[in-house]
Coordinates of C-alpha atoms and ligand atoms in Angstrom, one line a residue:
M16 CA -138.2 -58.3 86.9
S17 CA -141.1 -59.4 89.0
D18 CA -141.8 -58.5 92.6
G19 CA -141.7 -62.0 93.9
V20 CA -144.6 -63.8 95.5
E21 CA -147.2 -62.2 97.8
I22 CA -149.6 -64.3 99.8
L23 CA -152.3 -62.1 101.3
G24 CA -154.8 -63.4 103.9
L25 CA -154.8 -66.8 102.2
S26 CA -157.3 -69.4 103.6
K27 CA -158.3 -72.8 102.5
R28 CA -161.2 -74.8 104.0
Y29 CA -162.2 -78.4 103.2
G30 CA -165.8 -78.4 104.5
D31 CA -165.4 -77.3 108.2
F32 CA -161.7 -78.1 108.3
V33 CA -159.4 -75.2 108.0
A34 CA -156.2 -76.3 106.2
L35 CA -154.8 -72.7 105.7
D36 CA -155.7 -70.0 108.1
D37 CA -155.1 -66.3 107.0
V38 CA -151.5 -66.8 105.8
N39 CA -149.6 -63.7 104.9
M40 CA -146.1 -63.9 103.4
S41 CA -144.1 -61.6 101.2
I42 CA -141.4 -63.5 99.3
R43 CA -138.7 -61.5 97.5
N44 CA -137.8 -62.0 93.9
G45 CA -135.1 -64.6 93.7
E46 CA -135.5 -65.7 97.3
F47 CA -135.2 -69.3 98.4
V48 CA -138.0 -69.8 101.0
T49 CA -138.7 -73.1 102.8
L50 CA -142.1 -74.0 104.2
L51 CA -141.4 -76.1 107.3
G52 CA -143.9 -77.8 109.5
P53 CA -145.2 -81.1 110.8
S54 CA -147.4 -83.5 108.7
G55 CA -150.8 -81.9 108.1
S56 CA -149.7 -78.3 108.8
G57 CA -150.8 -77.1 105.3
K58 CA -147.5 -77.0 103.4
T59 CA -148.7 -78.9 100.3
T60 CA -152.0 -77.1 100.4
L61 CA -150.2 -73.7 100.2
L62 CA -148.2 -74.9 97.2
Q63 CA -151.3 -76.2 95.5
M64 CA -153.0 -72.8 95.9
L65 CA -150.0 -71.1 94.4
A66 CA -149.8 -73.6 91.5
G67 CA -153.5 -73.4 90.7
L68 CA -154.3 -76.9 91.7
G69 CA -157.1 -75.8 93.9
T70 CA -159.1 -72.7 94.7
P71 CA -158.5 -70.7 97.9
S72 CA -161.5 -70.1 100.2
G73 CA -160.2 -66.5 100.8
G74 CA -157.4 -64.1 100.3
D75 CA -155.1 -63.3 97.3
M76 CA -151.9 -64.4 95.8
R77 CA -149.7 -62.2 93.6
I78 CA -146.8 -63.1 91.4
G79 CA -144.8 -60.3 90.0
G80 CA -147.4 -57.9 91.4
K81 CA -150.4 -59.5 89.6
S82 CA -153.1 -61.5 91.2
V83 CA -153.0 -65.1 90.0
V84 CA -156.1 -66.3 91.8
A85 CA -158.2 -66.4 88.7
L86 CA -155.4 -67.7 86.4
P87 CA -155.5 -71.3 85.3
I88 CA -152.5 -73.5 86.1
E89 CA -150.8 -73.2 82.7
K90 CA -150.8 -69.4 82.8
R91 CA -149.1 -69.1 86.1
E92 CA -145.5 -69.6 84.9
I93 CA -144.8 -71.9 87.8
G94 CA -142.4 -74.9 87.7
L95 CA -143.5 -77.8 89.9
V96 CA -141.6 -80.7 91.4
F97 CA -143.3 -83.2 93.7
Q98 CA -142.1 -85.9 95.9
S99 CA -143.0 -88.6 93.4
Y100 CA -141.2 -87.4 90.3
A101 CA -144.2 -88.1 88.0
L102 CA -142.0 -88.6 85.0
F103 CA -143.5 -90.2 81.9
P104 CA -142.2 -93.7 81.8
H105 CA -142.4 -94.2 78.1
M106 CA -140.5 -91.0 77.2
T107 CA -136.8 -90.5 77.3
V108 CA -135.2 -88.0 79.7
A109 CA -135.0 -85.5 76.8
G110 CA -138.7 -86.2 76.0
N111 CA -139.7 -85.6 79.6
V112 CA -137.8 -82.4 79.9
G113 CA -139.0 -81.0 76.6
Y114 CA -142.6 -81.9 77.3
P115 CA -143.7 -78.5 78.9
L116 CA -142.2 -76.7 75.9
K117 CA -144.0 -79.0 73.4
M118 CA -147.3 -78.2 75.3
R119 CA -146.6 -74.5 74.9
G120 CA -146.1 -75.0 71.1
V121 CA -142.4 -74.2 71.0
A122 CA -140.6 -75.1 67.8
R123 CA -138.7 -78.4 67.6
D124 CA -135.2 -76.9 67.1
E125 CA -135.8 -74.5 70.0
I126 CA -137.0 -77.4 72.2
A127 CA -133.9 -79.4 71.4
H128 CA -131.7 -76.4 72.2
R129 CA -133.3 -75.6 75.5
V130 CA -133.5 -79.2 76.6
N131 CA -129.7 -79.6 76.0
E132 CA -129.1 -76.4 77.9
V133 CA -131.1 -77.4 81.0
L134 CA -129.8 -81.0 80.9
E135 CA -126.3 -79.6 81.1
L136 CA -127.2 -77.5 84.0
V137 CA -128.4 -80.6 86.0
E138 CA -125.5 -82.7 84.7
L139 CA -127.7 -85.2 82.8
S140 CA -126.6 -84.6 79.2
K141 CA -125.2 -88.1 79.0
F142 CA -128.5 -89.6 80.0
A143 CA -130.7 -87.7 77.5
K144 CA -131.8 -90.9 75.6
R145 CA -132.5 -93.1 78.7
R146 CA -135.9 -93.8 80.1
P147 CA -136.8 -93.0 83.7
S148 CA -136.6 -96.7 84.6
E149 CA -132.9 -96.7 83.6
L150 CA -132.0 -93.9 86.0
S151 CA -131.1 -93.8 89.7
G152 CA -133.5 -92.0 92.1
G153 CA -131.3 -88.9 92.1
Q154 CA -131.1 -88.8 88.3
Q155 CA -134.9 -89.1 88.1
Q156 CA -135.2 -86.3 90.6
R157 CA -132.8 -84.1 88.5
T158 CA -134.9 -84.9 85.4
A159 CA -138.0 -83.7 87.2
I160 CA -136.2 -80.5 88.2
A161 CA -135.0 -80.0 84.7
R162 CA -138.5 -80.4 83.4
A163 CA -139.7 -77.8 85.9
L164 CA -136.9 -75.4 84.9
V165 CA -137.0 -75.7 81.1
F166 CA -139.7 -73.1 80.5
E167 CA -137.9 -70.6 82.8
P168 CA -140.8 -70.3 85.2
S169 CA -140.8 -67.2 87.4
V170 CA -141.4 -69.3 90.5
M171 CA -140.4 -72.9 91.3
L172 CA -142.4 -74.9 93.8
L173 CA -140.8 -78.0 95.2
D174 CA -142.8 -80.3 97.5
E175 CA -140.5 -82.5 99.5
P176 CA -138.5 -83.3 96.3
L177 CA -135.8 -85.2 98.2
S178 CA -137.9 -87.4 100.4
A179 CA -137.7 -90.5 98.1
L180 CA -133.9 -90.4 98.1
D181 CA -131.6 -92.2 100.5
R182 CA -129.7 -90.2 103.1
R183 CA -126.5 -89.7 101.2
L184 CA -128.1 -88.7 98.0
R185 CA -130.4 -86.4 99.8
E186 CA -127.5 -84.6 101.4
H187 CA -125.9 -84.2 98.0
M188 CA -129.1 -83.1 96.2
K189 CA -130.0 -80.5 98.8
F190 CA -126.8 -78.6 98.1
E191 CA -127.3 -79.2 94.4
L192 CA -130.8 -77.6 94.6
R193 CA -129.3 -74.6 96.3
R194 CA -126.5 -74.4 93.7
L195 CA -129.1 -74.5 90.9
H196 CA -131.1 -71.8 92.5
D197 CA -128.1 -69.6 92.9
M198 CA -127.2 -70.1 89.2
I199 CA -130.7 -69.5 87.9
G200 CA -132.1 -67.1 90.5
T201 CA -135.7 -68.2 90.2
T202 CA -137.8 -67.5 93.2
T203 CA -138.1 -70.9 94.9
I204 CA -140.5 -72.2 97.5
F205 CA -139.4 -75.5 98.9
V206 CA -141.3 -77.8 101.2
T207 CA -139.8 -80.0 103.8
H208 CA -140.4 -81.4 107.2
D209 CA -136.7 -81.8 107.8
Q210 CA -135.3 -79.0 110.0
D211 CA -131.7 -79.5 108.9
E212 CA -132.6 -79.2 105.3
A213 CA -134.5 -76.0 106.0
L214 CA -131.7 -74.5 108.0
A215 CA -129.1 -75.3 105.4
L216 CA -130.9 -74.2 102.3
S217 CA -133.1 -71.2 102.9
D218 CA -132.8 -67.5 102.7
R219 CA -135.9 -67.5 105.0
I220 CA -138.0 -70.2 106.6
A221 CA -141.8 -70.1 107.1
V222 CA -142.9 -72.4 110.0
L223 CA -146.5 -73.6 109.6
D224 CA -148.5 -75.4 112.2
G225 CA -152.2 -76.2 112.0
G226 CA -152.6 -74.1 108.8
K227 CA -151.2 -71.0 110.5
L228 CA -148.0 -69.2 109.8
Q229 CA -146.1 -69.3 113.1
Q230 CA -143.0 -67.5 112.2
F231 CA -141.3 -66.3 109.0
G232 CA -137.6 -65.4 109.3
T233 CA -134.0 -66.3 108.5
A234 CA -132.6 -69.6 109.6
N235 CA -130.7 -67.8 112.3
E236 CA -133.8 -66.1 113.7
I237 CA -135.9 -69.2 113.6
Y238 CA -133.3 -71.2 115.3
R239 CA -132.0 -68.7 117.8
Q240 CA -135.1 -66.6 118.5
P241 CA -138.1 -68.9 118.1
K242 CA -141.3 -67.0 118.9
T243 CA -143.2 -69.9 120.4
R244 CA -142.6 -73.0 122.4
F245 CA -143.8 -75.1 119.4
I246 CA -141.1 -73.6 117.1
A247 CA -138.4 -74.0 119.8
E248 CA -139.2 -77.7 120.2
F249 CA -139.6 -78.3 116.5
M250 CA -136.3 -76.8 115.5
G251 CA -134.0 -79.1 117.3
E252 CA -133.6 -80.5 120.8
T253 CA -134.5 -77.8 123.4
N254 CA -134.8 -78.1 127.1
I255 CA -137.8 -76.0 128.3
I256 CA -138.2 -74.9 131.9
D257 CA -141.4 -73.2 133.2
T258 CA -140.5 -70.3 135.4
T259 CA -141.9 -67.3 137.1
V260 CA -140.1 -63.9 136.7
R261 CA -138.8 -62.2 139.9
A262 CA -136.8 -59.1 140.7
G263 CA -133.2 -60.0 141.4
E264 CA -130.3 -57.9 142.6
A265 CA -129.0 -57.3 139.1
G266 CA -131.9 -57.4 136.8
L267 CA -134.6 -60.0 136.5
V268 CA -134.4 -63.7 137.3
A269 CA -136.5 -66.6 136.2
E270 CA -137.3 -69.0 139.0
D271 CA -138.4 -72.6 138.6
G272 CA -140.8 -74.3 141.0
Q273 CA -137.9 -75.4 143.2
G274 CA -136.4 -71.9 143.8
R275 CA -133.6 -72.4 141.2
R276 CA -132.8 -69.2 139.4
I277 CA -131.6 -68.0 136.1
A278 CA -130.6 -64.4 135.5
I279 CA -132.3 -63.0 132.4
G280 CA -131.3 -59.3 132.5
Q281 CA -134.0 -56.8 131.6
P282 CA -135.6 -57.8 128.4
D283 CA -138.3 -55.6 126.9
G284 CA -141.8 -56.5 127.8
I285 CA -140.8 -58.9 130.7
G286 CA -141.6 -58.0 134.3
A287 CA -141.7 -59.5 137.8
G288 CA -144.7 -61.9 138.3
M289 CA -144.9 -63.0 134.7
K290 CA -144.8 -66.7 133.7
L291 CA -142.1 -67.5 131.2
A292 CA -140.8 -70.6 129.5
L293 CA -137.0 -70.7 129.1
G294 CA -135.6 -72.7 126.3
I295 CA -132.0 -73.9 126.3
R296 CA -130.7 -76.0 123.3
A297 CA -129.1 -79.3 124.1
E298 CA -125.9 -78.1 122.4
Q299 CA -125.7 -74.9 124.4
I300 CA -125.3 -76.8 127.7
S301 CA -121.8 -77.7 128.9
L302 CA -121.1 -79.8 131.9
S303 CA -118.5 -79.5 134.6
R304 CA -117.7 -81.5 137.7
D305 CA -117.7 -78.6 140.0
G306 CA -118.6 -74.9 139.7
P307 CA -118.9 -72.3 138.4
G308 CA -122.2 -73.8 137.1
A309 CA -125.2 -71.7 136.2
A310 CA -126.1 -70.8 139.8
D311 CA -128.3 -73.6 141.3
W312 CA -128.3 -75.9 138.4
T313 CA -126.6 -79.2 139.2
G314 CA -127.9 -82.7 138.4
R315 CA -126.9 -86.3 138.1
I316 CA -126.1 -88.0 134.8
R317 CA -128.6 -90.7 134.1
N318 CA -127.4 -91.8 130.7
R319 CA -124.6 -91.1 128.4
F320 CA -124.6 -92.0 124.7
F321 CA -121.6 -91.8 122.3
L322 CA -122.8 -90.5 118.9
G323 CA -119.5 -90.4 117.1
N324 CA -119.0 -86.7 116.8
S325 CA -120.7 -85.9 120.1
Y326 CA -121.8 -87.2 123.5
R327 CA -125.4 -86.9 124.5
Y328 CA -126.2 -86.9 128.2
I329 CA -129.5 -87.1 130.0
I330 CA -129.3 -85.3 133.3
D331 CA -131.7 -85.5 136.2
C332 CA -132.3 -82.3 137.9
A333 CA -135.7 -83.0 139.5
P334 CA -138.3 -82.3 138.4
H335 CA -136.5 -81.5 135.2
S336 CA -134.6 -83.8 132.9
F337 CA -132.1 -82.1 130.7
V338 CA -130.6 -83.2 127.5
A339 CA -127.1 -82.0 126.8
Q340 CA -125.1 -82.6 123.6
V341 CA -121.4 -81.9 123.8
S342 CA -119.2 -82.2 120.8
A343 CA -116.7 -85.1 121.3
P344 CA -113.5 -83.0 121.2
H345 CA -114.9 -80.8 124.0
A346 CA -116.4 -83.5 126.2
D347 CA -114.8 -84.6 129.5
E348 CA -114.8 -88.3 128.8
S349 CA -114.5 -89.2 132.4
L350 CA -118.1 -88.0 133.1
A351 CA -120.3 -91.0 133.5
P352 CA -123.7 -92.0 134.6
G353 CA -124.2 -91.4 138.4
D354 CA -121.8 -88.4 138.4
T355 CA -123.0 -85.1 139.8
V356 CA -122.4 -82.2 137.4
A357 CA -123.0 -78.5 137.1
L358 CA -124.9 -77.4 134.1
N359 CA -123.5 -74.3 132.3
W360 CA -124.8 -72.1 129.6
T361 CA -124.2 -68.5 128.4
P362 CA -126.9 -65.9 129.0
D363 CA -127.3 -65.3 125.3
S364 CA -128.2 -68.9 124.6
L365 CA -131.4 -68.6 126.6
Q366 CA -134.7 -68.4 124.6
L367 CA -137.5 -66.5 126.3
L368 CA -140.7 -68.0 125.2
P369 CA -144.4 -67.3 126.1
A370 CA -145.4 -69.8 128.8
Ligands
ATP411 N1 -158.9 -82.7 99.7 C1 -158.9 -82.6 101.0 N2 -160.0 -82.8 101.7 C2 -160.0 -82.7 103.0 N3 -158.9 -82.4 103.8 C3 -157.8 -82.2 103.1 C4 -157.7 -82.3 101.7 N4 -156.4 -82.1 101.3 C5 -155.7 -81.9 102.5 N5 -156.5 -81.9 103.6 C6 -156.2 -81.8 105.0 O1 -155.5 -80.5 105.1 C7 -154.5 -80.6 106.1 C8 -153.2 -80.1 105.4 O2 -152.8 -81.0 104.4 P1 -151.4 -80.8 103.6 O3 -151.4 -81.8 102.6 O4 -151.3 -79.4 103.2 O5 -150.4 -81.1 104.8 P2 -148.8 -81.1 104.7 O6 -148.3 -80.0 105.6 O7 -148.3 -81.0 103.3 O8 -148.4 -82.5 105.3 P3 -147.3 -83.6 104.9 O9 -146.0 -83.2 105.6 O10 -147.9 -84.8 105.6 O11 -147.2 -83.7 103.4 C9 -154.4 -82.0 106.5 O12 -155.0 -82.2 107.8 C10 -155.1 -82.8 105.4 O13 -155.7 -83.9 105.9
MG412 MG1 -147.4 -82.4 102.0

């Protein structure tokens, strides 16, 4: 058994441009980790460094406890799947999947056996003799995954493997990927810029921005306790209020520029006089016509949108504008634009963020 993947002070510069800046991550053996971040944040660069498709400017990478920085790509035992499947068009599915074994000089019988096995795993046995052009997008993607799995790599790197698929297939394939991972247990590093995909699939999520690792934690931690404003805003719809902390009667309160207050208790490291950004997710806000309301927080509904399973409200509470998303079964359907409402949330739904 290996000790997973360790990324130590990894940097990559292109000329003066820093694409990866001192990234440190320790990924456990068999873990499913997602790299999440906006376009240009360094996700692909990080996979390329791990795969050996480029040379880091600094730092180290270890797989199974051994540095791989000096190892060529074919010695790294890494399975790669990219957004474009890069299948060989003239080869059959079986030919494509067996290719990495052929390259490694594996005997013909053994290749046939292992190809059959892995095609069964991705449920493509019936398609073994077809060419990529005779397959659906999802089947092509599964072929690419089978080809990456066939030589039993110790690490699988998947760079936005679902982005070429339509929404329904994407939904299906994402759970399929996780199921495959759970069956095989290969350490997997998956890249996406889709928050929902990251939340649904990952043991842990690494959020990258500007080549820097912003936070590395479980889906729950990243969603509920984002460390920065950027992560709070990136991980779903969050209302952010800039406040100043003051001493209240029972613990601290955060006060906006208009004297409205939110009780925040006595969190570690927070004291009177500090600037604090408070995050409240759209789905954590509930609306009522009159009290109790979260102290001073009332506003006027500007817009209401019916989204099928929920209602989305835009509420003016000058100078703030709140977004609230209420699941349809719990929504008061009589609330309409122009109505005055109290905004309610529970204290534990507040995110305390550096200003
Ligand atoms: N060969 C290169 N030369 C110069 N700059 C590069 C090179 N490759 C990547 N970059 C830059 O490095 C940054 C990170 O690129 P990268 O491809 O890792 O982003 P990404 O997070 O994968 O984005 P996306 O979600 O769009 O795929 C980008 O600003 C990109 O322009
Ligand atoms: Mg990319």
